[in-house]
CSV table of C-alpha atoms in Angstrom, one decimal:
chain,number,residue,atom,x,y,z
D,116,MET,CA,41.3,-0.9,23.7
D,117,VAL,CA,41.2,-4.0,25.2
D,118,GLY,CA,38.5,-3.1,27.8
D,119,SER,CA,36.4,-2.0,25.0
D,120,TYR,CA,36.7,-5.2,22.8
D,121,ALA,CA,35.9,-7.4,25.8
D,122,ASN,CA,32.8,-5.2,27.3
D,123,GLY,CA,31.6,-5.4,23.5
D,124,GLY,CA,31.9,-9.0,23.4
D,125,ALA,CA,30.2,-9.5,26.8
D,126,ALA,CA,27.3,-7.7,25.3
D,127,ALA,CA,26.8,-9.6,22.3
D,128,ALA,CA,26.9,-12.7,24.5
D,129,ALA,CA,23.9,-11.0,26.4
D,130,ALA,CA,22.3,-10.0,23.6
D,131,ALA,CA,22.3,-13.5,21.8
D,132,ARG,CA,21.3,-15.3,25.5
D,133,ALA,CA,18.0,-12.9,25.3
D,134,SER,CA,17.5,-13.5,22.2
D,135,GLY,CA,17.9,-17.1,22.6
D,136,GLU,CA,15.6,-17.3,25.5
D,137,LYS,CA,12.4,-15.3,23.8
D,138,LEU,CA,12.9,-17.6,21.1
D,139,ASP,CA,12.7,-20.6,23.2
D,140,GLU,CA,9.6,-19.2,24.8
D,141,LEU,CA,7.8,-18.7,21.4
D,142,ARG,CA,8.9,-22.1,20.5
D,143,ARG,CA,7.4,-23.9,23.5
D,144,LEU,CA,4.3,-22.1,23.0
D,145,LEU,CA,4.1,-23.5,19.6
D,146,GLY,CA,4.9,-27.1,20.6
D,147,LYS,CA,8.2,-27.0,18.4
D,148,ALA,CA,10.5,-30.3,18.9
D,149,ASP,CA,14.1,-30.0,19.5
D,150,GLY,CA,15.9,-30.1,15.8
D,151,ASP,CA,12.7,-28.8,14.3
D,152,PRO,CA,13.3,-25.2,13.4
D,153,LEU,CA,10.6,-22.5,14.0
D,154,ARG,CA,9.6,-21.4,10.6
D,155,VAL,CA,9.0,-17.3,9.7
D,156,VAL,CA,7.8,-16.9,6.1
D,157,GLY,CA,7.0,-13.3,5.2
D,158,VAL,CA,4.8,-13.0,2.2
D,159,GLY,CA,5.4,-10.0,-0.3
D,160,ALA,CA,8.6,-8.2,-0.1
D,161,GLY,CA,7.8,-4.2,-0.4
D,162,ALA,CA,9.9,-2.1,2.3
D,163,TRP,CA,7.9,-3.0,5.6
D,164,GLY,CA,7.8,-6.7,4.5
D,165,SER,CA,11.4,-7.0,4.1
D,166,VAL,CA,12.3,-4.7,6.9
D,167,PHE,CA,10.4,-6.6,9.1
D,168,CYS,CA,11.8,-10.1,8.3
D,169,ALA,CA,15.2,-8.7,8.1
D,170,LEU,CA,14.7,-7.4,11.6
D,171,LEU,CA,14.0,-10.9,12.6
D,172,GLN,CA,17.2,-12.4,10.8
D,173,ASP,CA,19.3,-9.8,12.4
D,174,ALA,CA,17.8,-10.8,15.9
D,175,TYR,CA,17.5,-14.3,15.6
D,176,GLY,CA,19.6,-15.3,12.5
D,177,ARG,CA,22.4,-16.5,15.0
D,178,HIS,CA,20.0,-19.3,16.1
D,179,ARG,CA,20.2,-21.1,13.0
D,180,ASP,CA,19.1,-24.6,14.3
D,181,ARG,CA,16.0,-22.7,16.1
D,182,VAL,CA,15.0,-20.5,13.7
D,183,GLN,CA,14.7,-19.9,9.6
D,184,VAL,CA,13.4,-16.7,8.1
D,185,ARG,CA,12.4,-16.8,4.3
D,186,VAL,CA,10.5,-14.4,2.4
D,187,TRP,CA,8.2,-15.3,-0.8
D,188,ARG,CA,8.5,-12.7,-3.5
D,189,ARG,CA,7.5,-13.4,-7.2
D,190,ALA,CA,10.3,-14.1,-9.5
D,191,GLY,CA,10.7,-12.2,-13.1
D,192,ARG,CA,10.5,-8.6,-11.6
D,193,ALA,CA,13.6,-7.2,-14.0
D,194,VAL,CA,15.7,-4.0,-12.4
D,195,ASP,CA,15.9,-1.5,-15.1
D,196,ARG,CA,19.0,0.4,-16.0
D,197,ALA,CA,18.4,3.4,-13.6
D,198,ASP,CA,17.8,1.4,-10.5
D,199,ALA,CA,20.6,-1.0,-11.2
D,200,GLU,CA,22.9,2.5,-11.7
D,201,ARG,CA,21.4,3.8,-8.1
D,202,LEU,CA,22.4,0.2,-6.6
D,203,PHE,CA,25.9,0.5,-8.0
D,204,GLU,CA,26.0,4.0,-6.4
D,205,VAL,CA,24.8,2.6,-3.2
D,206,ILE,CA,26.8,-0.5,-3.1
D,207,ASN,CA,30.0,1.8,-3.3
D,208,SER,CA,29.3,4.3,-0.8
D,209,ARG,CA,29.0,1.5,2.0
D,210,GLU,CA,32.1,-0.3,2.8
D,211,ASP,CA,30.9,-3.0,4.4
D,212,VAL,CA,28.0,-3.8,2.1
D,213,LEU,CA,31.0,-3.8,-0.3
D,214,ARG,CA,33.1,-6.0,1.3
D,215,ARG,CA,30.1,-8.4,1.8
D,216,LEU,CA,29.1,-8.5,-1.9
D,217,ILE,CA,33.0,-9.2,-2.3
D,218,ARG,CA,32.6,-11.9,0.0
D,219,ARG,CA,30.2,-13.6,-1.7
D,220,CYS,CA,31.1,-13.3,-4.9
D,221,ALA,CA,27.8,-11.1,-5.8
D,222,TYR,CA,29.8,-7.8,-6.8
D,223,LEU,CA,30.5,-8.1,-10.0
D,224,LYS,CA,26.8,-8.6,-11.4
D,225,TYR,CA,26.3,-5.4,-10.1
D,226,VAL,CA,29.2,-3.9,-12.2
D,227,GLU,CA,27.6,-5.8,-15.3
D,228,ALA,CA,24.2,-4.8,-14.7
D,229,ARG,CA,25.5,-0.8,-14.1
D,230,LEU,CA,27.1,-1.2,-17.5
D,231,GLY,CA,24.0,-2.6,-19.0
D,232,ASP,CA,25.3,-6.5,-19.6
D,233,ARG,CA,23.3,-7.9,-17.4
D,234,THR,CA,19.4,-7.8,-16.3
D,235,LEU,CA,19.0,-8.3,-12.6
D,236,HIS,CA,16.0,-9.2,-10.8
D,237,ALA,CA,14.2,-8.1,-7.7
D,238,ASP,CA,14.0,-11.8,-6.3
D,239,GLU,CA,17.7,-11.9,-7.0
D,240,ILE,CA,18.8,-8.4,-5.3
D,241,LEU,CA,16.9,-9.2,-2.2
D,242,ARG,CA,18.9,-12.2,-1.5
D,243,ASP,CA,21.8,-10.0,-1.5
D,244,GLY,CA,20.0,-7.6,1.0
D,245,PHE,CA,18.4,-4.8,-1.4
D,246,CYS,CA,14.6,-4.1,-1.5
D,247,LEU,CA,13.5,-2.7,-5.0
D,248,ASN,CA,11.3,-0.1,-3.2
D,249,MET,CA,13.7,0.9,-0.7
D,250,LEU,CA,17.3,0.8,-2.6
D,251,ASP,CA,19.1,3.5,-0.6
D,252,THR,CA,18.8,0.8,2.7
D,253,PRO,CA,20.8,-1.7,2.6
D,254,LEU,CA,19.8,-5.0,4.7
D,255,CYS,CA,21.3,-7.9,6.0
D,256,PRO,CA,21.0,-11.0,3.2
D,257,LEU,CA,17.6,-12.8,3.2
D,258,LYS,CA,17.0,-15.9,2.2
D,259,VAL,CA,14.5,-16.0,-0.6
D,260,VAL,CA,11.7,-18.2,-2.3
D,261,THR,CA,9.9,-17.5,-5.3
D,262,ASN,CA,7.5,-21.0,-5.2
D,263,LEU,CA,4.9,-19.8,-2.8
D,264,GLN,CA,4.0,-23.5,-1.9
D,265,GLU,CA,7.7,-24.4,-1.1
D,266,ALA,CA,7.5,-21.0,1.0
D,267,VAL,CA,4.5,-21.4,2.8
D,268,TRP,CA,3.3,-25.2,3.6
D,269,ASP,CA,5.4,-25.6,6.5
D,270,ALA,CA,5.3,-22.2,8.1
D,271,ASP,CA,4.5,-21.8,11.5
D,272,ILE,CA,4.0,-17.8,11.3
D,273,VAL,CA,3.3,-16.1,8.2
D,274,VAL,CA,4.2,-12.1,7.7
D,275,ASN,CA,1.6,-10.4,5.5
D,276,GLY,CA,3.7,-8.1,3.6
D,277,LEU,CA,1.0,-7.9,0.5
D,278,PRO,CA,-0.8,-4.6,-0.1
D,279,SER,CA,-4.2,-4.8,1.1
D,280,THR,CA,-5.6,-5.4,-2.6
D,281,GLU,CA,-3.6,-8.3,-2.9
D,282,THR,CA,-4.1,-10.2,0.3
D,283,ARG,CA,-7.1,-12.0,-0.6
D,284,GLU,CA,-6.0,-13.5,-4.1
D,285,VAL,CA,-2.5,-14.5,-2.7
D,286,PHE,CA,-3.8,-16.4,0.6
D,287,GLY,CA,-6.9,-17.8,-1.4
D,288,GLU,CA,-3.5,-19.6,-3.4
D,289,ILE,CA,-2.4,-20.3,0.3
D,290,ARG,CA,-5.2,-22.1,1.5
D,291,ARG,CA,-4.9,-25.0,-1.1
D,292,TYR,CA,-1.4,-25.7,0.2
D,293,TRP,CA,-2.6,-25.8,3.6
D,294,LYS,CA,-5.1,-28.6,3.3
D,295,GLU,CA,-3.3,-31.2,4.8
D,296,ARG,CA,-2.0,-29.5,7.9
D,297,ILE,CA,-2.3,-30.7,11.2
D,298,THR,CA,-1.3,-27.3,13.0
D,299,GLN,CA,-2.7,-24.1,12.3
D,300,PRO,CA,-0.3,-21.2,11.6
D,301,LEU,CA,-0.1,-18.3,12.8
D,302,ILE,CA,-0.4,-14.6,10.7
D,303,ILE,CA,1.1,-11.1,11.6
D,304,SER,CA,-0.4,-8.8,9.0
D,305,LEU,CA,1.4,-5.5,8.6
D,306,ALA,CA,-1.5,-4.5,5.7
D,307,LYS,CA,-2.7,-1.2,6.2
D,308,GLY,CA,-5.8,-0.8,3.6
D,309,VAL,CA,-9.5,-1.8,3.9
D,310,GLU,CA,-12.2,-2.9,1.4
D,311,ALA,CA,-15.9,-1.8,1.8
D,312,SER,CA,-19.0,-4.5,1.7
D,313,LEU,CA,-22.2,-3.4,1.2
D,314,ASP,CA,-24.2,-6.4,1.1
D,315,PRO,CA,-26.4,-7.4,3.1
D,316,VAL,CA,-25.5,-4.6,5.2
D,317,PRO,CA,-22.8,-1.9,4.9
D,318,ARG,CA,-19.5,-2.9,6.8
D,319,ILE,CA,-15.9,-2.8,6.3
D,320,ILE,CA,-13.6,-5.6,5.6
D,321,THR,CA,-10.0,-5.6,6.7
D,322,PRO,CA,-6.6,-7.4,5.7
D,323,THR,CA,-7.0,-9.7,8.7
D,324,GLN,CA,-10.9,-10.8,7.7
D,325,MET,CA,-9.8,-11.5,4.2
D,326,ILE,CA,-6.9,-13.7,5.3
D,327,SER,CA,-9.8,-15.2,7.6
D,328,ASN,CA,-12.2,-16.0,4.8
D,329,ALA,CA,-9.7,-16.8,2.5
D,330,THR,CA,-7.5,-19.6,4.4
D,331,GLY,CA,-10.3,-20.8,6.8
D,332,LEU,CA,-8.4,-19.7,9.8
D,333,PRO,CA,-9.9,-18.5,13.0
D,334,LEU,CA,-9.5,-14.7,13.4
D,335,GLU,CA,-7.8,-15.5,17.0
D,336,ASN,CA,-4.6,-17.0,14.9
D,337,ILE,CA,-4.3,-13.7,13.1
D,338,LEU,CA,-2.7,-10.4,14.3
D,339,TYR,CA,-2.3,-7.1,13.2
D,340,LEU,CA,1.2,-5.1,13.4
D,341,GLY,CA,0.9,-1.4,12.9
D,342,GLY,CA,2.7,1.9,14.2
D,343,PRO,CA,4.0,5.4,13.1
D,344,ASN,CA,6.8,3.8,11.5
D,345,ILE,CA,9.3,4.1,8.3
D,346,ALA,CA,10.5,1.3,7.2
D,347,SER,CA,14.0,2.7,6.0
D,348,GLU,CA,14.1,4.6,9.6
D,349,ILE,CA,13.3,1.5,11.8
D,350,TYR,CA,15.8,-0.5,9.9
D,351,ASN,CA,18.5,2.1,10.7
D,352,LYS,CA,17.3,1.6,14.3
D,353,GLU,CA,15.9,4.8,14.9
D,354,TYR,CA,13.6,4.6,17.9
D,355,ALA,CA,10.1,3.4,17.2
D,356,ASN,CA,7.0,1.3,18.6
D,357,ALA,CA,4.3,-0.3,17.3
D,358,ARG,CA,1.3,-2.4,18.6
D,359,ILE,CA,0.5,-5.9,17.9
D,360,CYS,CA,-3.2,-6.5,18.3
D,361,GLY,CA,-5.4,-9.7,18.5
D,362,ALA,CA,-6.2,-12.4,20.7
D,363,ASP,CA,-5.2,-12.5,24.2
D,364,LYS,CA,-2.9,-16.2,23.6
D,365,TRP,CA,-0.7,-14.9,20.9
D,366,ARG,CA,-0.4,-11.3,21.0
D,367,LYS,CA,1.8,-10.7,24.8
D,368,PRO,CA,4.2,-13.8,23.5
D,369,LEU,CA,4.6,-12.4,20.1
D,370,ALA,CA,5.1,-8.8,21.4
D,371,ASN,CA,7.9,-10.1,23.5
D,372,PHE,CA,9.4,-12.1,20.6
D,373,LEU,CA,9.2,-9.0,18.3
D,374,ARG,CA,10.5,-6.2,20.8
D,375,GLN,CA,14.2,-5.0,20.4
D,376,PRO,CA,16.1,-2.1,22.1
D,377,HIS,CA,15.1,0.2,19.3
D,378,PHE,CA,11.6,-1.2,18.3
D,379,ILE,CA,9.5,-1.6,21.3
D,380,VAL,CA,5.9,-3.4,20.8
D,381,TRP,CA,2.9,-3.2,23.1
D,382,ASP,CA,-0.2,-5.2,22.4
D,383,ASN,CA,-3.6,-4.6,22.3
D,384,SER,CA,-6.7,-6.5,22.1
D,385,ASP,CA,-9.1,-4.4,19.4
D,386,LEU,CA,-7.7,-5.8,16.6
D,387,ILE,CA,-10.1,-4.8,13.7
D,388,THR,CA,-10.7,-1.2,14.7
D,389,HIS,CA,-6.7,-0.6,15.0
D,390,GLU,CA,-6.5,-2.2,11.2
D,391,VAL,CA,-9.4,-0.3,10.0
D,392,MET,CA,-7.2,3.2,11.9
D,393,GLY,CA,-4.4,2.2,9.7
D,394,GLY,CA,-6.1,2.3,6.4
D,395,LEU,CA,-7.9,5.6,7.7
D,396,LYS,CA,-4.5,7.9,7.7
D,397,ASN,CA,-3.5,6.6,4.4
D,398,VAL,CA,-6.9,8.7,2.7
D,399,TYR,CA,-6.0,11.9,4.4
D,400,ALA,CA,-2.1,11.2,4.0
D,401,ILE,CA,-2.6,11.7,0.3
D,402,GLY,CA,-4.3,15.1,0.7
D,403,ALA,CA,-1.8,16.3,2.7
D,404,GLY,CA,0.8,15.7,0.3
D,405,MET,CA,-1.6,17.8,-2.5
D,406,VAL,CA,-2.0,20.5,-0.2
D,407,ALA,CA,1.8,20.8,0.3
D,408,ALA,CA,3.1,20.9,-2.9
D,409,LEU,CA,0.2,23.3,-4.0
D,410,THR,CA,1.3,25.9,-1.3
D,411,ASN,CA,4.8,25.5,-1.8
D,412,GLU,CA,5.0,23.6,1.6
D,413,SER,CA,3.1,26.2,3.4
D,414,ALA,CA,3.4,25.7,7.3
D,415,THR,CA,0.3,27.6,7.8
D,416,SER,CA,-1.8,25.6,4.8
D,417,LYS,CA,-0.4,22.5,6.0
D,418,SER,CA,-1.6,22.8,9.7
D,419,VAL,CA,-5.1,23.9,8.6
D,420,TYR,CA,-5.6,21.0,6.7
D,421,PHE,CA,-4.0,18.8,9.4
D,422,SER,CA,-6.7,20.5,12.1
D,423,LEU,CA,-9.4,19.4,9.7
D,424,CYS,CA,-8.6,16.2,8.4
D,425,THR,CA,-8.0,15.3,12.1
D,426,SER,CA,-11.3,16.1,13.1
D,427,GLU,CA,-12.9,14.5,9.8
D,428,MET,CA,-10.9,11.2,11.3
D,429,ILE,CA,-12.0,11.9,15.0
D,430,TYR,CA,-15.7,11.9,13.4
D,431,ILE,CA,-15.0,8.7,11.5
D,432,THR,CA,-13.7,7.0,14.9
D,433,HIS,CA,-16.8,7.7,16.6
D,434,LEU,CA,-18.9,5.6,13.9
D,435,LEU,CA,-15.9,3.1,14.3
D,436,ALA,CA,-15.4,2.8,18.3
D,437,ARG,CA,-17.4,2.2,21.3
D,438,GLU,CA,-14.2,4.2,23.2
D,439,PRO,CA,-13.4,6.5,20.1
D,440,GLU,CA,-10.6,8.1,22.6
D,441,LYS,CA,-8.5,5.3,23.5
D,442,LEU,CA,-7.7,5.4,19.5
D,443,ALA,CA,-6.8,9.3,19.5
D,444,GLY,CA,-2.9,9.1,20.4
D,445,PRO,CA,-2.1,5.8,18.1
D,446,LEU,CA,-4.2,7.1,15.2
D,447,LEU,CA,-2.7,10.7,15.5
D,448,ALA,CA,0.8,9.3,15.7
D,449,ASP,CA,0.6,7.1,12.6
D,450,THR,CA,-1.2,10.1,10.8
D,451,TYR,CA,1.7,12.6,11.8
D,452,VAL,CA,4.9,10.2,10.7
D,453,THR,CA,2.6,9.4,7.3
D,454,LEU,CA,2.3,13.0,6.5
D,455,LEU,CA,5.8,13.8,7.0
D,456,LYS,CA,7.1,11.1,5.2
D,457,GLY,CA,4.9,8.2,3.9
D,458,ARG,CA,4.5,7.1,0.6
D,459,ASN,CA,0.6,8.4,0.3
D,460,ALA,CA,1.8,11.6,1.0
D,461,TRP,CA,4.5,11.7,-1.1
D,462,TYR,CA,1.8,10.4,-4.3
D,463,GLY,CA,-0.2,13.3,-3.0
D,464,GLN,CA,2.9,15.7,-3.8
D,465,LYS,CA,3.7,14.3,-7.2
D,466,LEU,CA,0.1,14.6,-8.5
D,467,ALA,CA,-0.3,18.0,-7.5
D,468,LYS,CA,2.8,18.6,-9.1
D,469,GLY,CA,1.9,16.8,-12.4
D,470,GLU,CA,4.7,14.3,-12.2
D,471,LEU,CA,2.3,11.7,-11.5
D,472,THR,CA,-1.2,11.0,-12.9
D,473,LEU,CA,-3.9,9.0,-12.2
D,474,GLU,CA,-3.7,7.0,-15.1
D,475,MET,CA,-0.2,5.6,-14.1
D,476,GLY,CA,-2.6,3.4,-11.7
D,477,ASP,CA,-2.1,3.3,-7.8
D,478,SER,CA,1.3,0.8,-7.9
D,479,ILE,CA,4.2,3.1,-8.7
D,480,LYS,CA,7.6,1.9,-9.2
D,481,GLY,CA,10.3,2.4,-6.4
D,482,LYS,CA,7.5,2.7,-4.1
D,483,GLY,CA,5.0,0.0,-4.2
D,484,THR,CA,1.1,-0.1,-3.9
D,485,ILE,CA,-0.5,3.5,-2.9
D,486,GLN,CA,-3.2,1.9,-0.4
D,487,GLY,CA,-4.9,5.4,0.2
D,488,VAL,CA,-6.1,5.4,-2.9
D,489,SER,CA,-7.8,2.3,-2.8
D,490,ALA,CA,-9.0,3.3,0.9
D,491,VAL,CA,-10.1,6.4,-0.3
D,492,ASN,CA,-12.9,4.6,-2.2
D,493,ALA,CA,-14.0,2.1,0.6
D,494,PHE,CA,-14.4,4.7,3.0
D,495,TYR,CA,-16.6,7.1,0.7
D,496,GLU,CA,-19.0,4.0,-0.5
D,497,LEU,CA,-19.1,2.8,3.3
D,498,LEU,CA,-19.8,6.8,4.5
D,499,SER,CA,-22.4,7.1,1.6
D,500,GLN,CA,-24.9,4.8,2.4
D,501,GLY,CA,-28.2,6.0,3.5
D,502,SER,CA,-28.7,3.0,6.2
D,503,LEU,CA,-25.9,5.1,8.5
D,504,CYS,CA,-28.0,8.0,8.6
D,505,VAL,CA,-26.4,10.7,11.1
D,506,MET,CA,-28.5,14.0,12.1
D,507,HIS,CA,-26.9,17.2,10.1
D,508,PRO,CA,-26.6,19.9,12.8
D,509,GLU,CA,-27.7,22.5,11.0
D,510,THR,CA,-30.6,21.1,8.9
D,511,LYS,CA,-31.7,18.6,11.5
D,512,LYS,CA,-32.1,16.4,8.7
D,513,PRO,CA,-30.8,12.7,8.4
D,514,VAL,CA,-27.8,12.7,5.7
D,515,ALA,CA,-25.0,9.9,5.2
D,516,PRO,CA,-22.1,10.5,7.1
D,517,VAL,CA,-19.6,11.2,4.3
D,518,GLU,CA,-21.7,14.4,3.9
D,519,LEU,CA,-19.8,15.7,7.0
D,520,CYS,CA,-16.6,14.8,5.8
D,521,PRO,CA,-15.8,17.3,2.9
D,522,ILE,CA,-12.3,16.6,2.8
D,523,LEU,CA,-13.2,12.8,1.9
D,524,LYS,CA,-15.5,13.4,-0.8
D,525,THR,CA,-13.4,16.2,-2.5
D,526,LEU,CA,-10.8,13.2,-2.4
D,527,TYR,CA,-13.1,11.0,-3.7
D,528,LYS,CA,-13.7,13.3,-6.6
D,529,ILE,CA,-10.0,13.6,-7.3
D,530,LEU,CA,-9.1,10.1,-7.1
D,531,ILE,CA,-11.6,8.2,-8.0
D,532,LYS,CA,-14.5,9.6,-10.1
D,533,ARG,CA,-11.8,12.0,-11.8
D,534,GLU,CA,-14.4,15.0,-11.7
D,535,LEU,CA,-11.8,17.5,-10.2
D,536,ALA,CA,-8.2,18.5,-10.3
D,537,THR,CA,-6.0,18.5,-7.4
D,538,ASP,CA,-5.9,22.0,-6.8
D,539,SER,CA,-9.9,21.3,-5.4
D,540,ILE,CA,-8.3,20.4,-2.4
D,541,LEU,CA,-7.3,23.9,-1.5
D,542,GLN,CA,-11.0,24.8,-2.3
D,543,ALA,CA,-12.1,22.2,0.4
D,544,ILE,CA,-9.9,23.5,2.9
D,545,ARG,CA,-10.9,27.1,2.6
D,546,ASP,CA,-14.4,26.9,2.4
D,547,GLU,CA,-16.1,29.5,4.1
D,548,SER,CA,-19.0,27.4,5.2
D,549,MET,CA,-16.6,25.2,6.4
D,550,TYR,CA,-17.5,24.1,10.1
D,551,ASP,CA,-14.9,24.8,12.8
D,552,PRO,CA,-12.9,21.3,13.4
D,553,ARG,CA,-13.9,22.0,17.2
D,554,GLU,CA,-17.8,21.8,16.4
D,555,ARG,CA,-17.2,18.7,14.2
D,556,ILE,CA,-15.7,16.6,17.4
D,557,GLU,CA,-18.3,18.1,19.7
D,558,MET,CA,-20.6,17.4,17.6
D,559,ALA,CA,-19.5,13.4,17.4
D,560,GLN,CA,-19.1,13.4,21.2
D,561,ARG,CA,-23.0,14.7,21.5
D,562,GLN,CA,-24.3,12.2,19.1
D,563,SER,CA,-24.2,8.4,19.8
D,564,LEU,CA,-22.5,7.4,16.6
D,565,PHE,CA,-21.4,4.2,17.0
D,566,ARG,CA,-21.9,1.4,14.6
D,567,PRO,CA,-20.9,-1.8,15.1
D,568,SER,CA,-22.2,-3.3,11.6
D,569,LEU,CA,-19.7,-1.1,10.2
D,570,LEU,CA,-17.1,-3.8,11.7
D,571,GLY,CA,-19.3,-7.0,11.3
D,572,LEU,CA,-20.1,-7.0,14.6
D,573,PRO,CA,-23.5,-7.6,16.0
D,574,LYS,CA,-25.7,-5.0,17.5
D,575,GLY,CA,-24.0,-3.7,21.0
D,576,ASP,CA,-20.9,-5.4,20.7
D,577,ALA,CA,-17.8,-3.6,21.3
D,578,LYS,CA,-15.3,-5.8,20.6
D,579,ALA,CA,-13.4,-7.1,17.6
């Protein structure tokens, strides 16, 4: 027993040394002086944003004099009675959490909330380690700030945990607080969503581009981190990997800083394309959820859908990348995990079962924003533009690319136009005139489809 304690102590000391060395290396690159802590601020407190900051707090929180991790979220969001009762159950099922709250003199308020004698708020429970979108997975306690200016004005690294639909507005406000700054912060964006801009030419706008436009920061200071990850599983130390994409100067140091034994972070230079792919898989995840619910989880039907939707995604990647085969692995892995357990697939299931309606919007209690809905609209708008015409394989006439993406068209008519019922997704995959998925992929490979202008790149440019 003594030996096991000694070994545990040695392992903890070694981990502390390793994290301290990684922290010092990043501090050196950022030019931080002794006594001036590295300030990391998470903006937005959804499931992934909260987990990401909690991972950093767990890894580096012991070095309080050298790093400070904080999370900004809006004040005033009340926790309803049902969630308060669920929180109480979670707390009492976890002895470590219960003891922690008792030590912090914070347990009584959860008892009172369960009885209906007190109203809890989302920022309040996050300080105790509970994310409103992920109540069943307690996190470490977090430093929470509800004043945006206080949170970001001196931040060295800002983690964008906002939905893409809120990113532009919040970072536009942040710009006001950075007017007097001498140094430029780094941004790590976790957002998976896109917008379409049709004027002067059709193009996709990603969250990193939104941030650059809103703040005036150069794109080399803004990076994207994505991967096939479920937030709660990562915090529970299920093995996972991700990619941080962006400029050479920062992506490798940040990959090293973020890497943990159970969370491997690779790096890649192709920022915009990886971001777009992160938004694309959410589109088809909603349809996967619909198919699963409508066929009573039929493995055969789900595999048919997977085959067809991945062929559409591969076709679309040929429009967006000069070397789309390099994206196949990351895109399919991210799609796979999203179809298995992501919120977009869950949303599709609930719609098909009638447990949710489109009139409820795309911000769902306990789940946050369903980013696949706005992504359906963006990709449809973009790919329906006549200026992007491709050759139809049968009629040999030019058509908009969306005409070769029947699932995307169907999802648009269900979710955006609201012209079709959810069971129309089954008709789309059972259409006898549907192409063999192999044919769509071969069609994409035969034609020169790459349109750099879709990513806002000059003609002939392959880099983001």
